[in-house]
Coordinates of C-alpha atoms and ligand atoms in Angstrom, one line a residue:
Chain A
X1 CA -76.0 86.4 103.1
X2 CA -76.6 89.8 101.2
X3 CA -79.3 89.5 98.9
X4 CA -79.8 91.4 95.4
X5 CA -82.2 91.1 92.7
X6 CA -79.6 90.9 90.0
X7 CA -76.1 89.8 90.1
X8 CA -73.7 90.4 87.4
X9 CA -70.4 88.7 87.0
X10 CA -68.0 90.8 85.0
X11 CA -67.9 94.6 84.5
X12 CA -67.2 94.8 80.6
X13 CA -69.4 96.3 78.4
X14 CA -72.0 93.1 78.5
X15 CA -72.1 93.3 82.2
X16 CA -72.3 97.0 82.5
X17 CA -75.0 97.2 80.1
X18 CA -76.9 94.5 81.8
X19 CA -76.6 96.3 84.9
X20 CA -77.8 99.6 83.5
X21 CA -80.9 98.1 82.1
X22 CA -81.9 96.2 85.2
X23 CA -81.3 99.0 87.5
X24 CA -83.2 101.3 85.1
X25 CA -86.1 98.8 85.6
X26 CA -86.0 99.3 89.3
X27 CA -83.6 96.2 90.2
X28 CA -81.5 96.1 93.2
X29 CA -78.2 95.2 91.0
X30 CA -74.8 94.6 91.7
X31 CA -71.7 93.9 89.5
X32 CA -68.8 91.7 90.7
X33 CA -65.4 92.6 89.0
X34 CA -62.2 91.1 89.6
X35 CA -60.0 94.1 88.5
X36 CA -59.2 97.2 90.5
X37 CA -62.1 98.7 88.9
X38 CA -64.1 97.8 85.7
X39 CA -61.6 98.2 82.6
X40 CA -58.3 97.3 84.1
X41 CA -58.4 93.7 82.8
X42 CA -59.8 94.6 79.5
X43 CA -58.4 95.1 76.2
X44 CA -60.0 95.4 72.7
X45 CA -58.5 96.9 69.5
X46 CA -60.6 99.8 70.1
X47 CA -63.6 100.5 67.6
X48 CA -66.7 101.4 69.9
X49 CA -70.1 101.6 67.6
X50 CA -72.1 104.5 68.2
X51 CA -75.5 102.9 67.6
X52 CA -75.2 100.3 70.3
X53 CA -73.6 102.4 72.5
X54 CA -76.2 105.0 72.2
X55 CA -78.7 102.3 73.2
X56 CA -77.1 102.2 76.6
X57 CA -76.1 105.6 77.2
X58 CA -77.9 108.3 74.8
X59 CA -75.5 111.0 73.3
X60 CA -72.8 109.3 75.3
X61 CA -70.4 111.0 72.8
X62 CA -70.8 114.2 74.9
X63 CA -69.1 113.1 78.0
X64 CA -67.6 109.6 77.5
X65 CA -63.7 109.4 77.2
X66 CA -63.5 108.6 73.4
X67 CA -60.4 108.8 71.4
X68 CA -61.2 109.9 67.8
X69 CA -64.4 109.4 65.6
X70 CA -63.6 107.1 62.7
X71 CA -64.1 108.8 59.3
X72 CA -61.8 106.2 57.3
X73 CA -61.8 102.4 57.3
X74 CA -59.2 100.7 55.2
X75 CA -59.1 96.9 54.4
X76 CA -55.9 95.6 53.0
X77 CA -54.0 92.5 52.0
X78 CA -50.4 92.0 52.8
X79 CA -48.2 89.8 50.4
X80 CA -44.5 90.0 51.1
X81 CA -43.7 93.6 50.9
X82 CA -46.7 94.6 48.9
X83 CA -50.1 95.9 50.0
X84 CA -53.4 96.0 48.1
X85 CA -56.1 97.9 50.0
X86 CA -59.4 99.5 49.6
X87 CA -60.6 102.4 51.6
X88 CA -63.9 104.0 52.4
X89 CA -63.9 107.6 53.9
X90 CA -66.5 109.9 54.8
X91 CA -66.1 113.2 56.7
X92 CA -69.5 113.1 57.9
X93 CA -68.7 110.4 60.2
X94 CA -66.7 113.0 62.2
X95 CA -70.2 114.6 63.4
X96 CA -73.2 113.3 65.2
X97 CA -74.6 110.6 64.7
X98 CA -71.1 109.4 64.0
X99 CA -70.7 105.5 63.2
X100 CA -67.9 104.6 65.5
X101 CA -65.1 105.8 67.8
X102 CA -61.7 104.4 68.8
X103 CA -61.6 104.0 72.6
X104 CA -59.2 102.7 75.3
X105 CA -61.0 100.3 77.5
X106 CA -59.4 101.1 80.8
X107 CA -60.8 104.6 80.3
X108 CA -64.1 103.7 78.6
X109 CA -65.1 100.9 80.9
X110 CA -64.6 103.0 83.9
X111 CA -66.7 105.7 82.6
X112 CA -69.4 103.3 81.8
X113 CA -69.2 101.9 85.2
X114 CA -69.6 105.5 86.5
X115 CA -73.0 105.6 84.3
X116 CA -74.1 102.4 86.0
X117 CA -73.5 103.8 89.5
X118 CA -75.5 106.9 88.5
X119 CA -78.4 104.5 87.7
X120 CA -78.1 102.8 91.3
X121 CA -75.9 100.0 90.4
X122 CA -73.4 98.7 93.0
X123 CA -69.9 97.8 91.9
X124 CA -67.8 95.5 94.0
X125 CA -64.3 95.4 92.5
X126 CA -61.3 93.2 93.4
X127 CA -63.5 90.2 93.8
X128 CA -63.4 87.0 91.5
X129 CA -66.5 85.2 91.3
X130 CA -65.7 81.4 91.8
X131 CA -68.8 79.7 91.3
X132 CA -72.7 79.9 91.4
X133 CA -74.9 78.8 94.3
X134 CA -77.7 76.8 93.7
X135 CA -81.0 75.7 95.5
X136 CA -81.8 72.4 93.9
X137 CA -81.8 73.2 90.3
X138 CA -82.2 76.9 90.5
X139 CA -79.3 79.3 90.6
X140 CA -79.6 81.7 93.9
X141 CA -76.5 83.5 94.0
X142 CA -72.7 83.5 93.5
X143 CA -69.7 82.3 95.6
X144 CA -66.9 84.9 95.5
X145 CA -63.2 84.7 96.6
X146 CA -63.7 86.8 99.6
X147 CA -64.2 85.4 102.9
X148 CA -68.0 85.1 103.7
X149 CA -68.3 86.1 100.3
X150 CA -71.7 84.5 99.2
X151 CA -74.3 86.9 97.7
X152 CA -77.7 85.9 97.0
X153 CA -79.7 86.9 93.9
X154 CA -83.2 86.2 92.0
X155 CA -81.1 86.2 88.6
X156 CA -77.5 86.0 87.9
X157 CA -76.0 87.2 84.6
X158 CA -72.8 85.9 83.3
X159 CA -70.8 88.5 81.5
X160 CA -67.2 87.1 82.4
X161 CA -65.8 87.4 79.0
X162 CA -64.0 85.1 76.6
X163 CA -62.8 83.0 79.4
X164 CA -66.1 81.6 80.2
X165 CA -65.2 79.6 83.5
X166 CA -68.4 80.0 85.3
X167 CA -70.5 79.3 82.5
X168 CA -68.5 76.0 82.0
X169 CA -68.8 75.1 85.5
X170 CA -72.6 75.8 85.4
X171 CA -72.7 73.1 82.3
X172 CA -73.8 76.0 80.0
X173 CA -70.7 76.0 77.9
X174 CA -68.4 73.3 76.6
X175 CA -64.6 73.6 77.2
X176 CA -62.9 76.1 75.0
X177 CA -60.7 74.7 72.1
X178 CA -58.0 76.1 70.2
X179 CA -60.3 76.4 66.9
X180 CA -62.7 78.4 68.8
X181 CA -60.6 81.5 70.2
X182 CA -58.1 83.5 68.9
X183 CA -55.1 85.0 70.9
X184 CA -54.5 88.6 70.3
X185 CA -51.7 90.9 71.2
X186 CA -51.4 94.7 70.8
X187 CA -49.0 97.7 71.5
X188 CA -50.0 101.1 72.5
X189 CA -47.5 103.3 70.3
X190 CA -47.2 106.9 71.3
X191 CA -47.1 109.6 68.7
X192 CA -47.8 113.2 68.5
X193 CA -51.1 114.3 67.3
X194 CA -50.0 116.0 64.3
X195 CA -47.9 113.0 63.1
X196 CA -50.9 110.9 63.4
X197 CA -53.1 113.2 61.6
X198 CA -50.5 113.8 58.7
X199 CA -49.8 110.1 58.5
X200 CA -53.5 109.1 58.1
X201 CA -54.5 112.2 56.3
X202 CA -57.0 113.4 59.0
X203 CA -58.3 116.7 60.0
X204 CA -57.4 117.3 63.8
X205 CA -59.4 115.1 66.0
X206 CA -60.4 112.5 63.3
X207 CA -59.5 108.9 63.3
X208 CA -59.0 106.2 60.9
X209 CA -58.8 102.2 61.0
X210 CA -56.8 99.8 59.1
X211 CA -57.3 96.1 59.0
X212 CA -55.0 93.8 57.3
X213 CA -55.4 90.2 56.0
X214 CA -52.9 87.8 54.3
X215 CA -49.2 88.0 55.1
X216 CA -50.0 90.4 58.2
X217 CA -50.6 87.2 60.4
X218 CA -48.0 85.1 58.3
X219 CA -51.0 83.6 56.4
X220 CA -52.8 82.3 59.4
X221 CA -56.7 82.8 60.0
X222 CA -56.8 86.2 61.6
X223 CA -56.2 89.9 61.2
X224 CA -53.9 92.8 62.2
X225 CA -54.9 96.4 62.8
X226 CA -53.9 99.7 63.3
X227 CA -56.2 102.3 64.9
X228 CA -55.6 105.9 65.9
X229 CA -56.1 107.3 69.2
X230 CA -55.6 110.7 70.3
X231 CA -52.0 110.8 70.8
X232 CA -51.1 107.1 70.2
X233 CA -51.7 104.3 67.7
X234 CA -53.2 100.9 68.8
X235 CA -51.4 98.2 66.7
X236 CA -52.0 94.6 67.1
X237 CA -53.3 91.2 65.7
X238 CA -55.3 88.1 66.5
X239 CA -54.8 84.4 65.2
X240 CA -56.6 81.5 65.6
X241 CA -55.1 79.5 68.5
X242 CA -55.2 76.4 66.5
X243 CA -53.0 77.8 63.6
X244 CA -50.6 79.5 66.1
X245 CA -50.0 76.3 67.7
X246 CA -49.2 74.6 64.4
X247 CA -46.8 77.5 63.4
X248 CA -44.5 77.5 66.2
X249 CA -44.3 81.3 66.0
X250 CA -45.0 83.5 69.1
X251 CA -47.5 86.1 69.4
X252 CA -44.8 88.6 69.8
X253 CA -42.8 87.3 66.9
X254 CA -46.0 88.1 64.8
X255 CA -46.2 91.5 66.1
X256 CA -42.7 92.3 65.4
X257 CA -42.7 90.8 62.0
X258 CA -46.1 93.2 61.4
X259 CA -44.0 96.2 62.8
X260 CA -41.2 95.5 60.3
X261 CA -43.3 95.5 57.3
X262 CA -42.3 98.6 55.2
X263 CA -46.0 100.1 55.2
X264 CA -46.3 99.6 59.0
X265 CA -42.9 100.7 59.7
X266 CA -43.6 104.0 58.3
X267 CA -46.9 104.6 59.8
X268 CA -45.4 104.0 63.4
X269 CA -42.0 105.6 63.0
X270 CA -40.5 107.5 65.8
X271 CA -43.5 106.3 68.1
X272 CA -42.7 105.0 71.6
X273 CA -44.3 101.7 72.8
X274 CA -46.2 102.4 76.0
X275 CA -47.9 99.1 76.8
X276 CA -48.0 95.5 75.5
X277 CA -51.3 93.7 75.8
X278 CA -52.9 90.4 75.3
X279 CA -56.3 88.9 75.5
X280 CA -58.4 86.1 74.1
X281 CA -61.0 86.5 71.6
X282 CA -64.0 84.1 71.1
X283 CA -64.2 82.9 67.5
X284 CA -66.5 80.0 67.4
X285 CA -69.3 81.8 65.8
X286 CA -72.6 80.6 65.7
X287 CA -72.0 76.9 66.0
X288 CA -70.1 77.5 69.3
X289 CA -72.8 79.7 71.0
X290 CA -73.4 77.9 74.3
X291 CA -76.8 77.3 76.3
X292 CA -77.9 80.9 76.7
X293 CA -79.8 80.4 79.9
X294 CA -81.2 78.1 82.7
X295 CA -83.3 78.6 85.8
X296 CA -82.1 81.9 87.1
X297 CA -79.1 82.4 84.7
X298 CA -78.5 84.1 81.4
X299 CA -75.1 84.4 79.5
X300 CA -74.1 87.5 77.6
X301 CA -71.4 88.9 75.5
X302 CA -68.2 87.1 74.8
X303 CA -69.2 84.4 77.1
X304 CA -72.0 83.7 74.8
X305 CA -69.5 83.9 71.9
X306 CA -71.2 87.0 70.5
X307 CA -68.2 88.1 68.4
X308 CA -68.3 88.7 64.6
X309 CA -64.5 88.5 63.8
X310 CA -65.0 89.5 60.0
X311 CA -66.5 92.8 60.8
X312 CA -64.4 93.2 64.1
X313 CA -67.7 93.6 66.0
X314 CA -67.8 92.5 69.7
X315 CA -68.4 95.4 72.2
X316 CA -71.8 96.3 70.4
X317 CA -72.9 92.8 70.3
X318 CA -71.9 92.5 74.2
X319 CA -73.9 95.6 74.9
X320 CA -77.1 94.6 73.1
X321 CA -77.2 91.1 74.5
X322 CA -76.5 92.5 78.0
X323 CA -79.4 95.1 77.6
X324 CA -81.7 92.5 76.5
X325 CA -80.7 90.2 79.5
X326 CA -81.0 93.2 82.2
X327 CA -84.5 93.7 80.8
X328 CA -85.6 89.8 80.7
X329 CA -84.2 89.8 84.3
X330 CA -86.2 92.5 85.5
X331 CA -89.5 91.5 84.0
X332 CA -89.0 87.8 85.3
X333 CA -88.4 89.1 88.8
X334 CA -91.3 91.4 88.9
X335 CA -93.5 88.7 87.5
X336 CA -92.2 86.2 90.2
X337 CA -91.1 83.8 87.6
X338 CA -87.3 83.2 87.1
X339 CA -87.8 79.5 85.8
X340 CA -86.0 78.4 82.8
X341 CA -88.9 79.3 80.8
X342 CA -89.0 82.9 81.8
X343 CA -85.3 83.2 80.9
X344 CA -85.7 81.8 77.5
X345 CA -87.3 85.0 76.5
X346 CA -83.6 86.3 76.4
X347 CA -82.8 83.7 74.0
X348 CA -85.9 84.5 71.8
X349 CA -85.2 88.4 72.0
X350 CA -81.4 88.3 71.1
X351 CA -81.9 85.7 68.4
X352 CA -84.3 88.4 66.8
X353 CA -81.6 90.9 66.6
X354 CA -78.5 91.3 64.6
X355 CA -76.3 89.7 67.4
X356 CA -77.3 86.2 66.5
X357 CA -78.6 86.8 62.9
X358 CA -75.1 88.1 61.8
X359 CA -73.4 85.1 63.5
X360 CA -76.0 82.7 61.8
X361 CA -75.3 84.4 58.5
X362 CA -71.5 83.6 58.9
X363 CA -72.0 80.2 60.6
X364 CA -69.9 78.4 57.9
X365 CA -67.1 80.8 57.6
X366 CA -64.6 79.6 60.3
X367 CA -65.0 75.8 59.1
X368 CA -64.3 76.9 55.6
X369 CA -61.1 78.9 56.4
X370 CA -59.7 76.3 58.6
X371 CA -60.5 73.4 55.8
X372 CA -58.9 75.9 53.2
X373 CA -55.7 77.0 54.8
X374 CA -54.2 77.9 51.2
X375 CA -57.0 80.7 50.8
X376 CA -55.1 83.1 53.2
X377 CA -51.9 82.1 51.6
X378 CA -52.2 81.8 47.7
X379 CA -54.7 84.4 47.1
X380 CA -53.0 87.5 48.7
X381 CA -50.2 86.5 46.2
X382 CA -52.4 86.2 43.3
X383 CA -54.0 89.7 44.3
X384 CA -50.8 91.3 44.5
X385 CA -49.2 89.8 41.5
X386 CA -52.3 91.0 39.3
X387 CA -52.2 94.3 40.7
X388 CA -48.4 94.7 40.2
X389 CA -49.0 93.4 36.6
X390 CA -52.0 95.8 35.9
X391 CA -50.0 98.9 37.1
X392 CA -46.8 98.0 35.4
X393 CA -46.3 100.2 32.3
X394 CA -43.6 98.5 30.2
X395 CA -44.8 98.5 26.8
X396 CA -47.2 95.2 26.9
X397 CA -50.2 95.5 25.2
X398 CA -53.0 95.5 27.8
X399 CA -54.8 92.6 26.0
X400 CA -51.7 90.7 26.5
X401 CA -51.2 91.8 30.0
X402 CA -54.5 90.6 30.9
X403 CA -53.7 87.3 29.6
X404 CA -50.5 87.2 31.5
X405 CA -52.4 88.1 34.8
X406 CA -54.8 85.2 34.1
X407 CA -52.1 82.7 33.2
X408 CA -50.0 83.8 36.4
X409 CA -53.2 83.3 38.5
X410 CA -53.9 79.7 37.1
X411 CA -50.2 78.7 37.4
X412 CA -50.6 79.5 41.2
X413 CA -53.9 77.7 41.4
X414 CA -55.6 75.8 38.7
X415 CA -58.8 77.1 37.1
X416 CA -60.8 74.3 38.4
X417 CA -59.4 74.9 42.1
X418 CA -60.4 78.9 41.7
X419 CA -63.9 77.9 40.6
X420 CA -64.2 75.5 43.6
X421 CA -62.7 78.1 46.0
X422 CA -65.1 80.8 44.8
X423 CA -68.1 78.6 45.0
X424 CA -66.9 77.2 48.6
X425 CA -66.6 80.8 49.7
X426 CA -69.9 82.0 48.4
X427 CA -71.5 79.0 50.0
X428 CA -69.8 79.9 53.2
X429 CA -71.0 83.4 53.1
X430 CA -74.5 82.9 51.9
Chain B
X1 CA -38.3 95.4 70.4
X2 CA -37.6 92.3 72.7
X3 CA -40.5 90.7 74.8
X4 CA -39.0 91.4 78.2
X5 CA -38.8 95.2 77.5
X6 CA -42.4 95.1 76.5
X7 CA -43.2 93.3 79.7
X8 CA -41.5 95.7 81.6
X9 CA -44.0 98.4 80.5
X10 CA -46.8 96.3 82.0
X11 CA -48.2 97.3 85.4
X12 CA -48.6 94.5 87.6
X13 CA -49.8 94.1 91.2
X14 CA -48.1 90.8 91.7
X15 CA -49.9 88.4 94.2
X16 CA -47.6 86.3 96.4
X17 CA -49.7 83.1 95.5
X18 CA -49.0 81.6 92.3
X19 CA -52.1 81.0 90.1
X20 CA -50.6 78.8 87.7
X21 CA -49.7 75.0 88.3
X22 CA -48.4 72.3 86.0
X23 CA -50.4 69.3 87.1
X24 CA -48.0 66.4 86.2
X25 CA -44.5 67.1 84.8
X26 CA -44.2 63.6 83.2
X27 CA -47.1 64.8 80.8
X28 CA -44.7 67.3 79.8
X29 CA -42.0 64.9 79.1
X30 CA -44.1 63.3 76.7
X31 CA -45.7 66.4 75.1
X32 CA -43.7 66.7 71.7
X33 CA -44.1 70.4 70.7
X34 CA -44.6 72.0 74.2
X35 CA -47.0 74.4 72.9
X36 CA -47.0 76.4 76.2
X37 CA -43.5 77.7 75.6
X38 CA -44.4 79.5 72.5
X39 CA -48.3 80.3 72.3
X40 CA -48.2 82.4 75.6
X41 CA -47.8 86.0 74.7
X42 CA -45.6 86.6 77.7
X43 CA -43.4 83.5 77.7
X44 CA -44.4 82.4 81.1
X45 CA -43.6 78.9 80.5
X46 CA -40.0 77.9 79.6
X47 CA -38.4 74.5 79.2
X48 CA -36.0 73.8 82.0
X49 CA -33.3 71.5 80.3
X50 CA -31.6 70.7 83.6
X51 CA -34.8 70.0 85.5
X52 CA -36.4 68.5 82.7
X53 CA -39.8 70.3 83.5
X54 CA -41.6 73.5 82.6
X55 CA -40.5 76.3 84.7
X56 CA -43.4 78.8 85.3
X57 CA -42.8 82.7 85.7
X58 CA -46.5 83.4 87.0
X59 CA -45.7 86.8 87.8
X60 CA -45.4 88.0 84.2
X61 CA -48.9 86.5 83.2
X62 CA -51.1 88.8 81.0
X63 CA -54.2 86.8 82.2
X64 CA -55.3 86.0 78.5
X65 CA -56.2 82.6 79.3
X66 CA -54.3 81.2 76.0
X67 CA -52.2 78.5 77.9
X68 CA -55.4 76.9 79.4
X69 CA -57.1 76.4 76.2
X70 CA -53.7 75.6 74.2
X71 CA -52.2 72.8 76.4
X72 CA -53.1 69.6 74.3
X73 CA -53.2 67.7 77.7
X74 CA -55.1 69.9 79.9
X75 CA -52.1 69.9 82.2
X76 CA -52.1 73.3 83.1
X77 CA -54.3 74.5 86.1
X78 CA -54.7 78.2 85.6
X79 CA -56.9 80.4 88.0
X80 CA -57.6 84.0 88.1
X81 CA -55.3 85.7 90.6
X82 CA -57.0 86.7 93.5
X83 CA -59.3 89.9 93.3
X84 CA -57.4 93.0 92.7
X85 CA -53.9 91.2 92.0
X86 CA -52.3 90.4 88.8
X87 CA -52.3 92.7 85.6
X88 CA -53.7 96.2 85.7
X89 CA -53.7 97.6 82.2
X90 CA -53.0 101.2 81.9
X91 CA -54.7 101.6 78.5
X92 CA -56.4 98.4 77.6
Ligands
LIG501 C1 -57.5 92.6 70.7 C2 -58.9 92.7 70.4 C3 -59.3 93.8 69.7 C4 -60.8 93.8 69.6 N1 -61.3 94.8 68.7 C5 -62.6 95.1 68.8 C6 -63.1 96.3 68.1 O1 -62.2 96.9 67.6 N2 -64.4 96.5 68.2 C7 -65.4 95.7 68.8 O2 -66.5 96.1 69.1 N3 -64.9 94.6 69.5 C8 -63.5 94.4 69.6 N4 -63.0 93.3 70.2 C9 -64.0 92.4 70.9 C10 -64.5 93.1 72.3 O3 -63.4 93.5 73.1 C11 -65.4 92.1 73.1 O4 -66.2 91.7 72.2 C12 -66.1 92.7 74.4 O5 -65.0 93.3 75.1 C13 -66.9 91.8 75.1 O6 -67.5 92.4 76.1 P1 -67.9 91.6 77.6 O7 -68.4 92.4 78.5 O8 -68.5 90.4 77.0 O9 -66.4 90.9 78.1 P2 -65.2 91.7 78.5 O10 -65.0 93.1 78.0 O11 -63.9 90.6 78.5 O12 -65.3 91.8 80.2 C14 -65.6 90.8 81.1 C15 -65.2 91.5 82.3 O13 -65.5 90.2 83.3 C16 -64.5 90.3 84.5 N5 -64.4 89.1 84.9 C17 -64.4 87.9 84.4 N6 -64.4 86.8 85.0 C18 -64.6 87.3 86.4 C19 -65.0 86.6 87.5 N7 -65.0 85.2 87.7 N8 -65.2 87.5 88.4 C20 -65.4 88.7 88.4 N9 -64.9 89.3 87.4 C21 -64.8 88.6 86.3 C22 -63.3 90.8 83.7 O14 -62.4 91.3 84.6 C23 -63.8 91.9 82.7 O15 -64.0 92.9 83.3 C24 -61.8 93.0 70.5 C25 -61.1 92.0 71.3 C26 -59.7 92.0 71.3 C27 -59.3 91.0 72.4
LIG502 S1 -48.2 72.3 76.6 FE1 -49.0 71.2 78.5 S2 -48.4 69.1 78.6 FE2 -47.0 70.2 76.9 S3 -45.2 70.9 78.0 FE3 -46.9 72.6 78.2 S4 -47.8 72.1 80.1 FE4 -46.8 70.4 79.6
LIG503 S1 -52.7 83.3 80.8 FE1 -51.9 84.0 79.0 S2 -50.1 85.2 79.7 FE2 -50.8 84.1 81.2 S3 -49.3 82.2 81.3 FE3 -51.3 81.8 80.1 S4 -50.9 82.3 78.1 FE4 -49.3 83.3 79.4

């Protein structure tokens, strides 16, 4: 059986970052990936954060296959045909040090894997890891789907993504449940560069993002998004599986419904759909974080539920957790101690970063929305009604109008309920 | 745009081995809402009225894993296609 210092299961941002940091620390490192090469199985909306990526590959923007630097972010609520939105734009974000870029994962992950190879990492593609190998209680390697495919390691890092099958088998993570995952679908819609720049009001090469709540997902807990690539748009949405199941709608119904909305329709007009994609998103939050380690194993990225849905951050949490795990693995191996206690350093270190801290801050939010489904149905309506009334010039004195706005809101939801909702939301975010 | 037309755009390296199996057809008979038939983004599962069972078109599977989590009776045995087989995204 061939032996390595570190075996990493999965070649996404988490696994590749772990590999790079372990190899830099001198470890004989291998990444096992089930796709043709890293990236071919991977989907995201497409926003890659500069700060985290730079910690893995300094000045990556000089070489990495990026689509557009994001200079504008829009958050909106759809209510029927209406849209209420807020936008932040800063052209400075088009220059280093940037804030974020849009990417396409097939290209980006492949590039990141090449950087890993440069650091001495070996990548074994087209290979599914089926289980861990144990010696007594200690993990000593992995079993792959290949004939004679057992590989030995001092430390195994699980970076298998949202479908955390190996972590479940190892007793680290419980079974996934419909209230802890979101189903996401997306289309790549080709459009000429100038069209994109005109429609999104961008200088050549600049990018923008739009996130939409409310009716964009038929009032289900979830979001829809539109991101600009070089010569295409990424348009998609994700919804909690529990809510989709109750709705009886299909993911593609939701996507087509979104594309037919007057605002979206105009953005994608004349575009040609090039690809239709689907993926799972871990949305369990802090309370669903699995056991992060045991003797000879660590869990990183989506496998560890490290996704902050509200801020659509995932790849950055994956990279930072991966990096730390790679470092801890190297340290443990060098000191000849890969015990459970040595691995626990990873949990301590990752808990000291934004990765776990942000999830902790939002620990009550999913439960809050699950228990208050009206939130995403009534409030988009109230907000849109209020804005419409506010902007309508029809001779009604403003003082009177303000009263109408309040009365309309209270008719849709009583004063007491609104107060209760606000208090609840504040507590969930506190 | 129809789902079939969208799936036509997806690149597959189809394995001749089926990676999806319904464990017990009787359980499906008792499954009221049959969520697998609508939560799957690729409509891999279809209720076959004549045969009274779920028909599985594994070749179109996008490997998201939704069905495995969403079947209320854990009646779907879903494993990854063998290494190198299955969906191969062009953009991601
Ligand atoms: C629609 C959508 C939009 C998103 N938008 C954003 C966004 O805009 N910004 C952002 O930061 N995050 C976003 N995310 C989240 C982000 O994609 C994830 O958090 C991130 O990809 C996690 O990285 P990972 O390496 O943990 O997992 P993954 O990227 O899923 O990588 C896991 C890898 O492991 C491989 N693998 C799995 N099991 C095995 C096995 N048994 N054997 C061998 N190989 C295996 C897979 O093929 C894959 O390559 C989005 C996610 C989705 C679905
Ligand atoms: S959801 Fe599960 S039990 Fe119900 S019909 Fe589908 S496979 Fe059968
Ligand atoms: S993994 Fe996804 S695409 Fe494949 S059958 Fe299950 S739900 Fe459908």
